[in-house]
PDB file of C-alpha atoms in Angstrom:
ATOM      1  CA  GLU A   1     -29.277 -57.851-108.418  1.00 86.00           C
ATOM      2  CA  ILE A   2     -27.260 -60.033-106.070  1.00 91.00           C
ATOM      3  CA  VAL A   3     -24.543 -62.023-107.799  1.00 95.00           C
ATOM      4  CA  MET A   4     -23.287 -65.284-106.288  1.00 97.00           C
ATOM      5  CA  THR A   5     -19.711 -66.292-107.107  1.00 98.00           C
ATOM      6  CA  GLN A   6     -18.416 -69.768-106.322  1.00 98.00           C
ATOM      7  CA  SER A   7     -14.800 -70.805-106.147  1.00 96.00           C
ATOM      8  CA  PRO A   8     -12.998 -72.705-107.340  1.00 97.00           C
ATOM      9  CA  ALA A   9     -14.765 -73.721-110.546  1.00 97.00           C
ATOM     10  CA  THR A  10     -13.238 -77.186-110.245  1.00 98.00           C
ATOM     11  CA  LEU A  11     -11.782 -78.818-107.147  1.00 97.00           C
ATOM     12  CA  SER A  12      -9.746 -82.019-107.309  1.00 97.00           C
ATOM     13  CA  VAL A  13      -9.617 -83.936-104.032  1.00 96.00           C
ATOM     14  CA  SER A  14      -8.736 -87.509-103.079  1.00 95.00           C
ATOM     15  CA  PRO A  15     -11.292 -89.757-101.361  1.00 95.00           C
ATOM     16  CA  GLY A  16     -11.036 -89.490 -97.592  1.00 95.00           C
ATOM     17  CA  GLU A  17      -9.704 -85.951 -97.714  1.00 97.00           C
ATOM     18  CA  ARG A  18     -11.479 -82.719 -96.829  1.00 97.00           C
ATOM     19  CA  ALA A  19     -13.066 -80.466 -99.445  1.00 97.00           C
ATOM     20  CA  THR A  20     -13.784 -76.779 -98.910  1.00 98.00           C
ATOM     21  CA  LEU A  21     -16.035 -74.938-101.363  1.00 98.00           C
ATOM     22  CA  SER A  22     -16.616 -71.183-101.256  1.00 98.00           C
ATOM     23  CA  CYS A  23     -19.537 -68.957-102.197  1.00 98.00           C
ATOM     24  CA  ARG A  24     -19.470 -65.167-102.135  1.00 98.00           C
ATOM     25  CA  ALA A  25     -22.443 -62.813-102.435  1.00 97.00           C
ATOM     26  CA  SER A  26     -22.133 -59.386-104.018  1.00 96.00           C
ATOM     27  CA  GLN A  27     -24.044 -57.955-101.059  1.00 93.00           C
ATOM     28  CA  SER A  28     -25.194 -59.305 -97.734  1.00 93.00           C
ATOM     29  CA  VAL A  29     -27.747 -62.125 -97.819  1.00 92.00           C
ATOM     30  CA  SER A  30     -27.650 -62.578 -94.046  1.00 91.00           C
ATOM     31  CA  SER A  31     -27.912 -66.358 -93.521  1.00 92.00           C
ATOM     32  CA  ASN A  32     -30.330 -66.917 -96.407  1.00 93.00           C
ATOM     33  CA  LEU A  33     -28.020 -69.296 -98.220  1.00 96.00           C
ATOM     34  CA  ALA A  34     -28.556 -72.866 -99.369  1.00 97.00           C
ATOM     35  CA  TRP A  35     -26.268 -75.493-100.875  1.00 98.00           C
ATOM     36  CA  TYR A  36     -27.267 -78.177-103.383  1.00 98.00           C
ATOM     37  CA  GLN A  37     -25.534 -81.217-104.832  1.00 98.00           C
ATOM     38  CA  GLN A  38     -26.177 -82.301-108.399  1.00 98.00           C
ATOM     39  CA  LYS A  39     -24.989 -85.490-110.068  1.00 98.00           C
ATOM     40  CA  PRO A  40     -25.085 -86.025-113.845  1.00 96.00           C
ATOM     41  CA  GLY A  41     -28.589 -86.614-115.144  1.00 95.00           C
ATOM     42  CA  GLN A  42     -30.172 -85.962-111.759  1.00 97.00           C
ATOM     43  CA  ALA A  43     -32.073 -83.123-110.141  1.00 98.00           C
ATOM     44  CA  PRO A  44     -30.297 -81.027-107.523  1.00 98.00           C
ATOM     45  CA  ARG A  45     -30.523 -82.223-103.931  1.00 98.00           C
ATOM     46  CA  LEU A  46     -30.755 -79.858-100.975  1.00 98.00           C
ATOM     47  CA  LEU A  47     -27.822 -80.233 -98.582  1.00 98.00           C
ATOM     48  CA  ILE A  48     -27.747 -77.136 -96.379  1.00 98.00           C
ATOM     49  CA  TYR A  49     -30.135 -74.256 -95.695  1.00 96.00           C
ATOM     50  CA  GLY A  50     -29.906 -71.210 -93.498  1.00 94.00           C
ATOM     51  CA  ALA A  51     -26.167 -71.306 -94.259  1.00 96.00           C
ATOM     52  CA  SER A  52     -25.476 -74.042 -91.705  1.00 97.00           C
ATOM     53  CA  THR A  53     -28.486 -76.342 -91.146  1.00 96.00           C
ATOM     54  CA  ARG A  54     -28.259 -79.756 -92.729  1.00 97.00           C
ATOM     55  CA  ALA A  55     -31.347 -80.907 -94.611  1.00 97.00           C
ATOM     56  CA  THR A  56     -33.103 -84.102 -93.603  1.00 95.00           C
ATOM     57  CA  GLY A  57     -31.023 -87.192 -94.275  1.00 96.00           C
ATOM     58  CA  ILE A  58     -27.807 -85.362 -95.130  1.00 98.00           C
ATOM     59  CA  PRO A  59     -24.724 -86.984 -93.577  1.00 97.00           C
ATOM     60  CA  ALA A  60     -22.850 -85.158 -90.844  1.00 98.00           C
ATOM     61  CA  ARG A  61     -19.713 -84.953 -93.001  1.00 97.00           C
ATOM     62  CA  PHE A  62     -21.425 -82.063 -94.815  1.00 98.00           C
ATOM     63  CA  SER A  63     -21.292 -78.754 -92.977  1.00 98.00           C
ATOM     64  CA  GLY A  64     -21.987 -75.160 -93.891  1.00 98.00           C
ATOM     65  CA  SER A  65     -20.776 -71.928 -92.370  1.00 98.00           C
ATOM     66  CA  GLY A  66     -20.723 -68.196 -92.951  1.00 97.00           C
ATOM     67  CA  SER A  67     -23.063 -65.233 -93.010  1.00 96.00           C
ATOM     68  CA  GLY A  68     -23.345 -61.939 -94.809  1.00 95.00           C
ATOM     69  CA  THR A  69     -21.334 -62.315 -97.984  1.00 96.00           C
ATOM     70  CA  GLU A  70     -18.927 -65.210 -97.358  1.00 98.00           C
ATOM     71  CA  PHE A  71     -20.011 -68.830 -97.118  1.00 98.00           C
ATOM     72  CA  THR A  72     -18.307 -72.204 -97.041  1.00 98.00           C
ATOM     73  CA  LEU A  73     -19.419 -75.775 -97.636  1.00 98.00           C
ATOM     74  CA  THR A  74     -17.095 -78.335 -96.096  1.00 98.00           C
ATOM     75  CA  ILE A  75     -17.132 -82.068 -96.739  1.00 97.00           C
ATOM     76  CA  SER A  76     -14.991 -83.556 -94.005  1.00 94.00           C
ATOM     77  CA  SER A  77     -14.022 -86.916 -95.499  1.00 93.00           C
ATOM     78  CA  LEU A  78     -14.932 -87.378 -99.127  1.00 95.00           C
ATOM     79  CA  GLN A  79     -16.802 -90.489-100.151  1.00 96.00           C
ATOM     80  CA  SER A  80     -17.034 -91.709-103.733  1.00 94.00           C
ATOM     81  CA  GLU A  81     -20.666 -90.609-103.941  1.00 96.00           C
ATOM     82  CA  ASP A  82     -19.742 -87.004-103.059  1.00 97.00           C
ATOM     83  CA  PHE A  83     -18.098 -86.249-106.386  1.00 94.00           C
ATOM     84  CA  ALA A  84     -20.601 -83.998-108.088  1.00 97.00           C
ATOM     85  CA  VAL A  85     -21.361 -80.349-108.839  1.00 98.00           C
ATOM     86  CA  TYR A  86     -22.295 -78.106-105.922  1.00 98.00           C
ATOM     87  CA  TYR A  87     -24.354 -74.928-106.132  1.00 98.00           C
ATOM     88  CA  CYS A  88     -25.029 -72.192-103.616  1.00 98.00           C
ATOM     89  CA  GLN A  89     -28.302 -70.239-103.780  1.00 97.00           C
ATOM     90  CA  GLN A  90     -29.567 -67.085-102.137  1.00 96.00           C
ATOM     91  CA  TYR A  91     -33.067 -65.712-101.790  1.00 89.00           C
ATOM     92  CA  ASN A  92     -33.935 -62.026-101.845  1.00 82.00           C
ATOM     93  CA  ASN A  93     -37.200 -61.062-100.226  1.00 78.00           C
ATOM     94  CA  TRP A  94     -38.191 -58.117-102.412  1.00 81.00           C
ATOM     95  CA  PRO A  95     -38.594 -58.356-105.252  1.00 81.00           C
ATOM     96  CA  PRO A  96     -38.610 -62.116-104.838  1.00 85.00           C
ATOM     97  CA  THR A  97     -35.560 -63.414-106.659  1.00 87.00           C
ATOM     98  CA  TYR A  98     -33.409 -66.457-106.276  1.00 94.00           C
ATOM     99  CA  THR A  99     -29.836 -66.533-107.494  1.00 96.00           C
ATOM    100  CA  PHE A 100     -27.559 -69.533-107.887  1.00 97.00           C
ATOM    101  CA  GLY A 101     -23.811 -69.554-108.054  1.00 98.00           C
ATOM    102  CA  GLN A 102     -22.251 -70.938-111.220  1.00 98.00           C
ATOM    103  CA  GLY A 103     -21.293 -74.173-109.460  1.00 98.00           C
ATOM    104  CA  THR A 104     -18.158 -75.957-108.277  1.00 98.00           C
ATOM    105  CA  LYS A 105     -17.339 -79.314-109.801  1.00 98.00           C
ATOM    106  CA  LEU A 106     -15.803 -81.621-107.223  1.00 97.00           C
ATOM    107  CA  GLU A 107     -13.757 -84.272-108.985  1.00 96.00           C
ATOM    108  CA  ILE A 108     -11.650 -87.202-107.931  1.00 91.00           C
ATOM    109  CA  LYS A 109      -7.938 -86.508-107.738  1.00 89.00           C
TER     110      LYS A 109
ATOM    111  CA  GLU B   1     -43.700 -89.646 -99.753  1.00 95.00           C
ATOM    112  CA  VAL B   2     -43.257 -86.347-101.560  1.00 96.00           C
ATOM    113  CA  GLN B   3     -43.008 -86.645-105.331  1.00 97.00           C
ATOM    114  CA  LEU B   4     -42.937 -84.153-108.191  1.00 98.00           C
ATOM    115  CA  VAL B   5     -43.330 -85.371-111.761  1.00 98.00           C
ATOM    116  CA  GLU B   6     -42.880 -82.976-114.676  1.00 98.00           C
ATOM    117  CA  SER B   7     -44.191 -83.506-118.186  1.00 97.00           C
ATOM    118  CA  GLY B   8     -44.855 -81.542-121.346  1.00 97.00           C
ATOM    119  CA  GLY B   9     -41.357 -80.900-122.605  1.00 97.00           C
ATOM    120  CA  GLY B  10     -40.330 -81.409-126.201  1.00 97.00           C
ATOM    121  CA  LEU B  11     -39.113 -79.779-129.388  1.00 98.00           C
ATOM    122  CA  VAL B  12     -40.721 -76.486-130.375  1.00 98.00           C
ATOM    123  CA  GLN B  13     -39.886 -73.891-133.017  1.00 98.00           C
ATOM    124  CA  PRO B  14     -38.761 -70.386-132.076  1.00 98.00           C
ATOM    125  CA  GLY B  15     -41.795 -68.238-131.370  1.00 98.00           C
ATOM    126  CA  GLY B  16     -43.850 -71.259-130.397  1.00 98.00           C
ATOM    127  CA  SER B  17     -45.559 -72.217-127.150  1.00 98.00           C
ATOM    128  CA  LEU B  18     -45.446 -75.078-124.719  1.00 98.00           C
ATOM    129  CA  ARG B  19     -47.114 -75.870-121.401  1.00 98.00           C
ATOM    130  CA  LEU B  20     -45.253 -77.790-118.733  1.00 98.00           C
ATOM    131  CA  SER B  21     -46.996 -79.668-115.951  1.00 98.00           C
ATOM    132  CA  CYS B  22     -45.757 -80.770-112.555  1.00 98.00           C
ATOM    133  CA  ALA B  23     -47.937 -83.282-110.720  1.00 98.00           C
ATOM    134  CA  ALA B  24     -47.354 -83.340-106.991  1.00 98.00           C
ATOM    135  CA  SER B  25     -48.062 -86.038-104.428  1.00 97.00           C
ATOM    136  CA  GLY B  26     -47.418 -86.244-100.712  1.00 97.00           C
ATOM    137  CA  PHE B  27     -48.222 -82.587-100.083  1.00 97.00           C
ATOM    138  CA  THR B  28     -50.671 -79.900-101.229  1.00 97.00           C
ATOM    139  CA  VAL B  29     -49.415 -77.564-103.943  1.00 97.00           C
ATOM    140  CA  SER B  30     -51.820 -74.765-103.054  1.00 96.00           C
ATOM    141  CA  SER B  31     -50.546 -74.647 -99.451  1.00 96.00           C
ATOM    142  CA  ASN B  32     -46.958 -74.178-100.519  1.00 96.00           C
ATOM    143  CA  TYR B  33     -44.787 -71.860-102.528  1.00 96.00           C
ATOM    144  CA  MET B  34     -43.776 -73.564-105.787  1.00 97.00           C
ATOM    145  CA  SER B  35     -41.072 -72.613-108.267  1.00 97.00           C
ATOM    146  CA  TRP B  36     -39.750 -73.512-111.686  1.00 98.00           C
ATOM    147  CA  VAL B  37     -35.975 -73.679-112.112  1.00 98.00           C
ATOM    148  CA  ARG B  38     -34.230 -74.369-115.408  1.00 98.00           C
ATOM    149  CA  GLN B  39     -30.821 -75.582-116.507  1.00 98.00           C
ATOM    150  CA  ALA B  40     -29.491 -75.046-120.003  1.00 98.00           C
ATOM    151  CA  PRO B  41     -27.398 -77.930-121.377  1.00 97.00           C
ATOM    152  CA  GLY B  42     -24.045 -78.022-119.593  1.00 96.00           C
ATOM    153  CA  LYS B  43     -24.856 -74.868-117.635  1.00 97.00           C
ATOM    154  CA  GLY B  44     -25.875 -73.891-114.119  1.00 97.00           C
ATOM    155  CA  LEU B  45     -29.241 -73.432-112.467  1.00 98.00           C
ATOM    156  CA  GLU B  46     -31.516 -70.460-113.156  1.00 98.00           C
ATOM    157  CA  TRP B  47     -34.677 -69.651-111.218  1.00 97.00           C
ATOM    158  CA  VAL B  48     -37.616 -68.942-113.539  1.00 98.00           C
ATOM    159  CA  SER B  49     -40.785 -68.282-111.567  1.00 97.00           C
ATOM    160  CA  VAL B  50     -42.584 -68.732-108.242  1.00 96.00           C
ATOM    161  CA  ILE B  51     -46.223 -68.899-107.202  1.00 97.00           C
ATOM    162  CA  TYR B  52     -47.065 -68.189-103.598  1.00 95.00           C
ATOM    163  CA  SER B  53     -49.653 -70.079-101.614  1.00 94.00           C
ATOM    164  CA  GLY B  54     -51.792 -66.949-101.745  1.00 95.00           C
ATOM    165  CA  GLY B  55     -51.583 -66.909-105.537  1.00 96.00           C
ATOM    166  CA  SER B  56     -49.060 -64.115-106.138  1.00 95.00           C
ATOM    167  CA  THR B  57     -46.656 -64.816-108.969  1.00 97.00           C
ATOM    168  CA  TYR B  58     -43.161 -63.552-109.777  1.00 96.00           C
ATOM    169  CA  TYR B  59     -40.796 -64.079-112.677  1.00 96.00           C
ATOM    170  CA  ALA B  60     -37.169 -63.762-113.634  1.00 96.00           C
ATOM    171  CA  ASP B  61     -36.573 -60.810-115.947  1.00 95.00           C
ATOM    172  CA  SER B  62     -35.508 -63.224-118.708  1.00 97.00           C
ATOM    173  CA  VAL B  63     -39.020 -64.705-118.966  1.00 98.00           C
ATOM    174  CA  LYS B  64     -41.258 -61.888-117.732  1.00 97.00           C
ATOM    175  CA  GLY B  65     -44.139 -61.250-120.107  1.00 98.00           C
ATOM    176  CA  ARG B  66     -43.633 -64.563-121.926  1.00 98.00           C
ATOM    177  CA  PHE B  67     -44.086 -67.242-119.242  1.00 98.00           C
ATOM    178  CA  THR B  68     -47.023 -67.736-116.880  1.00 98.00           C
ATOM    179  CA  ILE B  69     -46.999 -69.893-113.760  1.00 98.00           C
ATOM    180  CA  SER B  70     -50.272 -71.289-112.464  1.00 98.00           C
ATOM    181  CA  ARG B  71     -51.720 -74.217-110.563  1.00 98.00           C
ATOM    182  CA  ASP B  72     -54.824 -76.410-110.537  1.00 97.00           C
ATOM    183  CA  ASN B  73     -55.731 -77.107-106.936  1.00 96.00           C
ATOM    184  CA  SER B  74     -58.141 -79.891-107.846  1.00 97.00           C
ATOM    185  CA  LYS B  75     -55.365 -81.745-109.661  1.00 98.00           C
ATOM    186  CA  ASN B  76     -52.592 -80.751-107.220  1.00 98.00           C
ATOM    187  CA  THR B  77     -50.597 -79.720-110.271  1.00 98.00           C
ATOM    188  CA  LEU B  78     -48.306 -76.806-111.119  1.00 98.00           C
ATOM    189  CA  TYR B  79     -48.006 -75.414-114.647  1.00 98.00           C
ATOM    190  CA  LEU B  80     -45.696 -73.236-116.678  1.00 98.00           C
ATOM    191  CA  GLN B  81     -47.130 -71.759-119.863  1.00 98.00           C
ATOM    192  CA  MET B  82     -44.277 -70.706-122.110  1.00 98.00           C
ATOM    193  CA  ASN B  83     -44.977 -68.419-125.076  1.00 98.00           C
ATOM    194  CA  SER B  84     -42.740 -66.670-127.603  1.00 98.00           C
ATOM    195  CA  LEU B  85     -40.054 -69.251-127.001  1.00 98.00           C
ATOM    196  CA  ARG B  86     -36.465 -68.470-127.937  1.00 98.00           C
ATOM    197  CA  ALA B  87     -33.410 -70.643-128.511  1.00 98.00           C
ATOM    198  CA  GLU B  88     -32.025 -69.469-125.179  1.00 98.00           C
ATOM    199  CA  ASP B  89     -35.019 -71.005-123.389  1.00 98.00           C
ATOM    200  CA  THR B  90     -33.665 -74.462-124.258  1.00 98.00           C
ATOM    201  CA  ALA B  91     -33.141 -76.201-120.937  1.00 98.00           C
ATOM    202  CA  VAL B  92     -34.253 -78.875-118.534  1.00 98.00           C
ATOM    203  CA  TYR B  93     -37.094 -77.400-116.513  1.00 98.00           C
ATOM    204  CA  TYR B  94     -37.505 -78.506-112.913  1.00 98.00           C
ATOM    205  CA  CYS B  95     -40.399 -77.814-110.604  1.00 98.00           C
ATOM    206  CA  ALA B  96     -39.465 -77.497-106.962  1.00 98.00           C
ATOM    207  CA  ARG B  97     -41.145 -76.879-103.659  1.00 98.00           C
ATOM    208  CA  ASP B  98     -40.044 -73.561-102.219  1.00 95.00           C
ATOM    209  CA  TYR B  99     -39.895 -74.022 -98.460  1.00 94.00           C
ATOM    210  CA  ARG B 100     -40.025 -70.958 -96.209  1.00 89.00           C
ATOM    211  CA  THR B 101     -38.872 -70.986 -92.608  1.00 87.00           C
ATOM    212  CA  TYR B 102     -40.262 -68.675 -89.961  1.00 85.00           C
ATOM    213  CA  GLY B 103     -36.853 -67.031 -89.942  1.00 80.00           C
ATOM    214  CA  GLY B 104     -37.307 -65.943 -93.543  1.00 81.00           C
ATOM    215  CA  ASN B 105     -35.067 -68.490 -95.241  1.00 86.00           C
ATOM    216  CA  SER B 106     -36.182 -69.847 -98.585  1.00 91.00           C
ATOM    217  CA  PHE B 107     -34.843 -72.933-100.329  1.00 95.00           C
ATOM    218  CA  PHE B 108     -35.931 -75.719-102.648  1.00 97.00           C
ATOM    219  CA  ASP B 109     -36.387 -78.894-100.634  1.00 96.00           C
ATOM    220  CA  TYR B 110     -38.039 -81.174-103.188  1.00 98.00           C
ATOM    221  CA  TRP B 111     -37.371 -81.298-106.924  1.00 98.00           C
ATOM    222  CA  GLY B 112     -38.885 -83.137-109.843  1.00 98.00           C
ATOM    223  CA  GLN B 113     -36.775 -85.103-112.306  1.00 97.00           C
ATOM    224  CA  GLY B 114     -37.030 -82.386-114.931  1.00 98.00           C
ATOM    225  CA  THR B 115     -38.394 -82.147-118.463  1.00 98.00           C
ATOM    226  CA  LEU B 116     -36.345 -81.060-121.472  1.00 98.00           C
ATOM    227  CA  VAL B 117     -37.506 -78.185-123.630  1.00 98.00           C
ATOM    228  CA  THR B 118     -35.671 -77.678-126.908  1.00 98.00           C
ATOM    229  CA  VAL B 119     -36.343 -74.566-128.960  1.00 98.00           C
ATOM    230  CA  SER B 120     -35.021 -75.024-132.470  1.00 97.00           C
ATOM    231  CA  SER B 121     -36.091 -74.774-136.082  1.00 96.00           C
TER     232      SER B 121
END
């Protein structure tokens, strides 16, 4: 079973600054990595897939990078609406399993 | 516009059963892969089950043998039949479209609003 580990658990950043969130896989997932944003009381929203491709309608300040076992989500200039919990997710082809990281809470400093 | 609307959640006693529904609009359920993902109160996301467009089904080990995913093509609706429910199944259950790229990537591009299942005596 592939385990996804996100760090840090909580990240405190001021509006306008850059935020860097990390996700590590216990074994290679190639580029099969997605990032989601979740706000309280809402469903998750897809931000990034294929490790670095922004989903439709996602602002350019969100970017993803990495491959293999190390991945990063960067938010270049934090807006007030960006403070939320972020999850990474990998997909394993066989047997079909999907694993999420435990999440990083991005809070206002 | 793509929309997913879950229903069927509620309070159920341990050992009981519940069936969740997810009505889709804006796309055809049977032509897509569809998953259920759950989130226990205050916790992270956990994938539960997927049904492929061809009808194959797969489950997380935590629910295998107790939950059954299915769909009704005529109603464009996804279901999750949950039997032998346990306290640890308490969660918000989301249905989500499981999009596959030609490159083999898989991710959840559309989500419902979720329905809360509480297992308690």
